[in-house]
């Protein structure tokens, strides 16, 4: 049975996409290509920022709401613990990417790629856990006033946050996810935020994946 599409899954797909293409790009990096290494570091920093922001929203708004709805507190504690584990993995990878940006060496590229692979395993384990065990609870509360209040808070982001988010989310998005986004957020909103407030992403990060 196909699971219902959610914004959460769309965001998860963007995270998986970036980790996949970052790993591939690191494997193809030519020894001494510092400009390319620096571009990959910028792209990684963007991914880390978006994933961290996503998890902070869950920790701040979604988990407390679910706790109030009677969701197993051990499950919510596990989610929060996994967020901490991911933060540590992301930080470790950031260090290897910074070293690569400085040297551009094949050796540092190999080290960074190995770190990305470890981080991808940590992230994937959490995403699957969240999708399989937590999302069913979200479906049960999605029509409640409490969930609508949480959604309002999550969507009330300043343009400097929403713009880069939509620019990143839609860069390489699948047709299925694009159709879901179109049905969820008005297309003019996505377009304006992405093109106007997400210009820096389009200028500094998106070319990395072309």
Short mmCIF file of C-alpha atoms in Angstrom, two decimals:
data_model
loop_
_atom_site.label_atom_id
_atom_site.label_comp_id
_atom_site.label_asym_id
_atom_site.label_seq_id
_atom_site.Cartn_x
_atom_site.Cartn_y
_atom_site.Cartn_z
CA UNK A 1 0.00 0.00 0.00
CA UNK A 2 1.36 3.40 -1.01
CA UNK A 3 1.84 5.74 1.93
CA UNK A 4 0.09 9.14 1.73
CA UNK A 5 2.32 11.93 0.49
CA UNK A 6 3.14 14.60 3.07
CA UNK A 7 5.27 17.73 3.17
CA UNK A 8 7.47 15.87 5.61
CA UNK A 9 8.22 13.22 2.98
CA UNK A 10 8.87 15.88 0.35
CA UNK A 11 11.45 17.48 2.64
CA UNK A 12 12.98 14.10 3.40
CA UNK A 13 13.31 13.45 -0.34
CA UNK A 14 15.22 16.71 -0.76
CA UNK A 15 17.59 15.69 2.03
CA UNK A 16 18.17 12.28 0.46
CA UNK A 17 18.68 13.87 -2.96
CA UNK A 18 21.38 16.23 -1.68
CA UNK A 19 23.23 13.52 0.21
CA UNK A 20 23.16 11.31 -2.90
CA UNK A 21 24.51 13.94 -5.23
CA UNK A 22 27.06 15.20 -2.71
CA UNK A 23 28.49 11.70 -2.32
CA UNK A 24 28.64 11.26 -6.09
CA UNK A 25 30.29 14.66 -6.58
CA UNK A 26 32.92 13.93 -3.95
CA UNK A 27 33.73 10.66 -5.68
CA UNK A 28 34.26 12.49 -8.97
CA UNK A 29 36.28 15.42 -7.59
CA UNK A 30 39.60 15.96 -9.33
CA UNK A 31 42.66 16.27 -7.11
CA UNK A 32 43.49 19.93 -6.51
CA UNK A 33 40.16 21.35 -7.74
CA UNK A 34 39.66 23.80 -4.86
CA UNK A 35 36.90 25.87 -6.54
CA UNK A 36 34.80 22.73 -6.96
CA UNK A 37 35.60 21.62 -3.41
CA UNK A 38 34.51 25.01 -2.09
CA UNK A 39 31.27 24.81 -4.06
CA UNK A 40 30.53 21.40 -2.56
CA UNK A 41 31.22 22.78 0.91
CA UNK A 42 28.72 25.60 0.30
CA UNK A 43 26.13 23.10 -0.88
CA UNK A 44 26.70 20.94 2.17
CA UNK A 45 26.39 23.91 4.52
CA UNK A 46 23.07 24.74 2.88
CA UNK A 47 21.83 21.17 3.33
CA UNK A 48 22.92 21.11 6.96
CA UNK A 49 21.13 24.40 7.60
CA UNK A 50 17.87 23.23 6.00
CA UNK A 51 17.89 19.88 7.79
CA UNK A 52 18.70 21.49 11.13
CA UNK A 53 15.90 24.04 10.69
CA UNK A 54 13.47 21.24 9.83
CA UNK A 55 14.35 19.31 12.97
CA UNK A 56 14.21 22.37 15.19
CA UNK A 57 10.64 22.91 14.01
CA UNK A 58 9.76 19.34 14.91
CA UNK A 59 11.40 19.58 18.34
CA UNK A 60 9.79 22.93 19.12
CA UNK A 61 6.28 22.49 17.76
CA UNK A 62 5.40 19.02 16.50
CA UNK A 63 6.69 16.75 19.27
CA UNK A 64 5.03 18.79 22.09
CA UNK A 65 1.73 18.80 20.18
CA UNK A 66 1.91 15.03 19.68
CA UNK A 67 2.78 14.52 23.34
CA UNK A 68 -0.36 16.46 24.23
CA UNK A 69 -2.34 14.21 21.88
CA UNK A 70 -1.21 11.14 23.80
CA UNK A 71 1.50 9.84 21.48
CA UNK A 72 3.95 7.44 23.12
CA UNK A 73 6.50 9.61 24.91
CA UNK A 74 9.21 6.99 24.46
CA UNK A 75 8.78 7.29 20.70
CA UNK A 76 9.00 11.08 20.88
CA UNK A 77 12.08 10.82 23.09
CA UNK A 78 13.64 8.52 20.51
CA UNK A 79 12.92 11.05 17.77
CA UNK A 80 14.60 13.81 19.76
CA UNK A 81 17.57 11.58 20.56
CA UNK A 82 17.97 10.74 16.88
CA UNK A 83 17.99 14.45 16.09
CA UNK A 84 20.91 14.90 18.48
CA UNK A 85 22.74 11.98 16.88
CA UNK A 86 22.20 13.48 13.45
CA UNK A 87 23.42 16.88 14.61
CA UNK A 88 26.66 15.27 15.77
CA UNK A 89 27.08 13.44 12.47
CA UNK A 90 26.37 16.60 10.48
CA UNK A 91 28.94 18.51 12.52
CA UNK A 92 31.56 15.83 11.93
CA UNK A 93 30.93 15.94 8.20
CA UNK A 94 31.10 19.74 8.25
CA UNK A 95 34.64 19.49 9.56
CA UNK A 96 35.72 17.18 6.75
CA UNK A 97 34.05 19.39 4.14
CA UNK A 98 35.82 22.47 5.49
CA UNK A 99 39.15 20.66 5.30
CA UNK A 100 38.39 19.70 1.71
CA UNK A 101 37.43 23.27 0.81
CA UNK A 102 40.84 24.41 2.07
CA UNK A 103 42.91 21.80 0.26
CA UNK A 104 40.92 20.46 -2.66
CA UNK A 105 42.94 17.27 -2.30
CA UNK A 106 41.85 13.81 -3.37
CA UNK A 107 42.73 12.50 0.09
CA UNK A 108 40.45 15.02 1.79
CA UNK A 109 37.73 14.29 -0.76
CA UNK A 110 37.89 10.60 0.16
CA UNK A 111 37.72 11.46 3.86
CA UNK A 112 34.77 13.78 3.29
CA UNK A 113 32.94 11.20 1.19
CA UNK A 114 33.39 8.54 3.87
CA UNK A 115 31.97 10.98 6.42
CA UNK A 116 29.03 11.82 4.16
CA UNK A 117 28.27 8.11 3.83
CA UNK A 118 28.29 7.67 7.61
CA UNK A 119 26.05 10.68 8.02
CA UNK A 120 23.73 9.43 5.30
CA UNK A 121 23.29 6.16 7.20
CA UNK A 122 22.44 8.04 10.40
CA UNK A 123 20.02 10.35 8.60
CA UNK A 124 18.35 7.55 6.62
CA UNK A 125 17.81 5.48 9.75
CA UNK A 126 15.99 8.39 11.38
CA UNK A 127 13.95 9.34 8.31
CA UNK A 128 12.69 5.77 7.92
CA UNK A 129 11.89 5.53 11.62
CA UNK A 130 9.95 8.79 11.51
CA UNK A 131 8.07 7.88 8.34
CA UNK A 132 7.11 4.40 9.51
CA UNK A 133 6.27 4.98 13.17
CA UNK A 134 5.52 8.67 13.67
CA UNK A 135 3.71 9.73 10.52
CA UNK A 136 0.69 7.50 11.24
CA UNK A 137 0.11 9.59 14.36
CA UNK A 138 0.35 12.78 12.31
CA UNK A 139 -2.35 11.51 9.95
CA UNK A 140 -4.65 11.00 12.95
CA UNK A 141 -4.34 14.60 14.13
CA UNK A 142 -4.04 16.43 10.80
CA UNK A 143 -7.63 17.71 10.95
CA UNK A 144 -7.46 18.94 14.55
CA UNK A 145 -7.19 22.58 15.67
CA UNK A 146 -3.96 21.70 17.46
CA UNK A 147 -2.30 20.53 14.24
CA UNK A 148 -3.59 23.53 12.29
CA UNK A 149 -2.02 25.77 14.94
CA UNK A 150 1.30 23.97 14.52
CA UNK A 151 1.12 24.25 10.73
CA UNK A 152 0.50 27.97 11.03
CA UNK A 153 3.61 28.37 13.17
CA UNK A 154 5.71 26.27 10.82
CA UNK A 155 4.57 28.25 7.80
CA UNK A 156 5.04 31.65 9.45
CA UNK A 157 8.63 31.99 8.33
CA UNK A 158 10.25 35.27 7.29
CA UNK A 159 11.08 35.59 3.59
CA UNK A 160 14.81 35.22 4.30
CA UNK A 161 14.04 31.70 5.58
CA UNK A 162 11.17 30.68 3.28
CA UNK A 163 12.90 31.84 0.11
CA UNK A 164 16.02 29.67 0.37
CA UNK A 165 13.87 26.79 1.63
CA UNK A 166 11.62 26.71 -1.44
CA UNK A 167 14.57 27.27 -3.77
CA UNK A 168 16.36 24.29 -2.24
CA UNK A 169 13.26 22.09 -1.97
CA UNK A 170 12.31 22.46 -5.63
CA UNK A 171 15.83 22.08 -7.07
CA UNK A 172 15.69 18.65 -8.70
CA UNK A 173 12.28 17.81 -7.24
CA UNK A 174 10.42 14.84 -8.73
CA UNK A 175 7.20 15.36 -10.68
CA UNK A 176 5.23 13.58 -7.95
CA UNK A 177 6.55 15.85 -5.24
CA UNK A 178 6.15 18.95 -7.40
CA UNK A 179 2.48 18.08 -7.95
CA UNK A 180 2.00 17.61 -4.21
CA UNK A 181 3.68 20.93 -3.45
CA UNK A 182 1.50 22.66 -6.05
CA UNK A 183 -1.62 21.26 -4.37
CA UNK A 184 -0.37 22.29 -0.92
CA UNK A 185 1.21 25.71 -1.42
CA UNK A 186 -0.02 28.18 -4.07
CA UNK A 187 2.39 28.18 -7.01
CA UNK A 188 2.78 32.00 -7.04
CA UNK A 189 3.90 31.86 -3.41
CA UNK A 190 6.54 29.23 -4.14
CA UNK A 191 7.69 31.08 -7.26
CA UNK A 192 8.04 34.48 -5.61
CA UNK A 193 9.76 33.19 -2.50
CA UNK A 194 12.10 30.96 -4.50
CA UNK A 195 13.05 33.42 -7.23
CA UNK A 196 13.14 36.62 -5.19
CA UNK A 197 14.17 35.60 -1.70
CA UNK A 198 15.98 32.45 -2.77
CA UNK A 199 18.24 34.17 -5.29
CA UNK A 200 21.36 33.44 -3.28
CA UNK A 201 20.61 29.71 -3.42
CA UNK A 202 20.16 29.88 -7.19
CA UNK A 203 23.37 31.86 -7.53
CA UNK A 204 25.66 30.02 -5.10
CA UNK A 205 24.32 26.50 -4.57
CA UNK A 206 22.17 25.34 -7.49
CA UNK A 207 25.02 25.61 -10.06
CA UNK A 208 26.94 23.03 -8.01
CA UNK A 209 24.51 20.35 -9.19
CA UNK A 210 24.35 21.33 -12.86
#
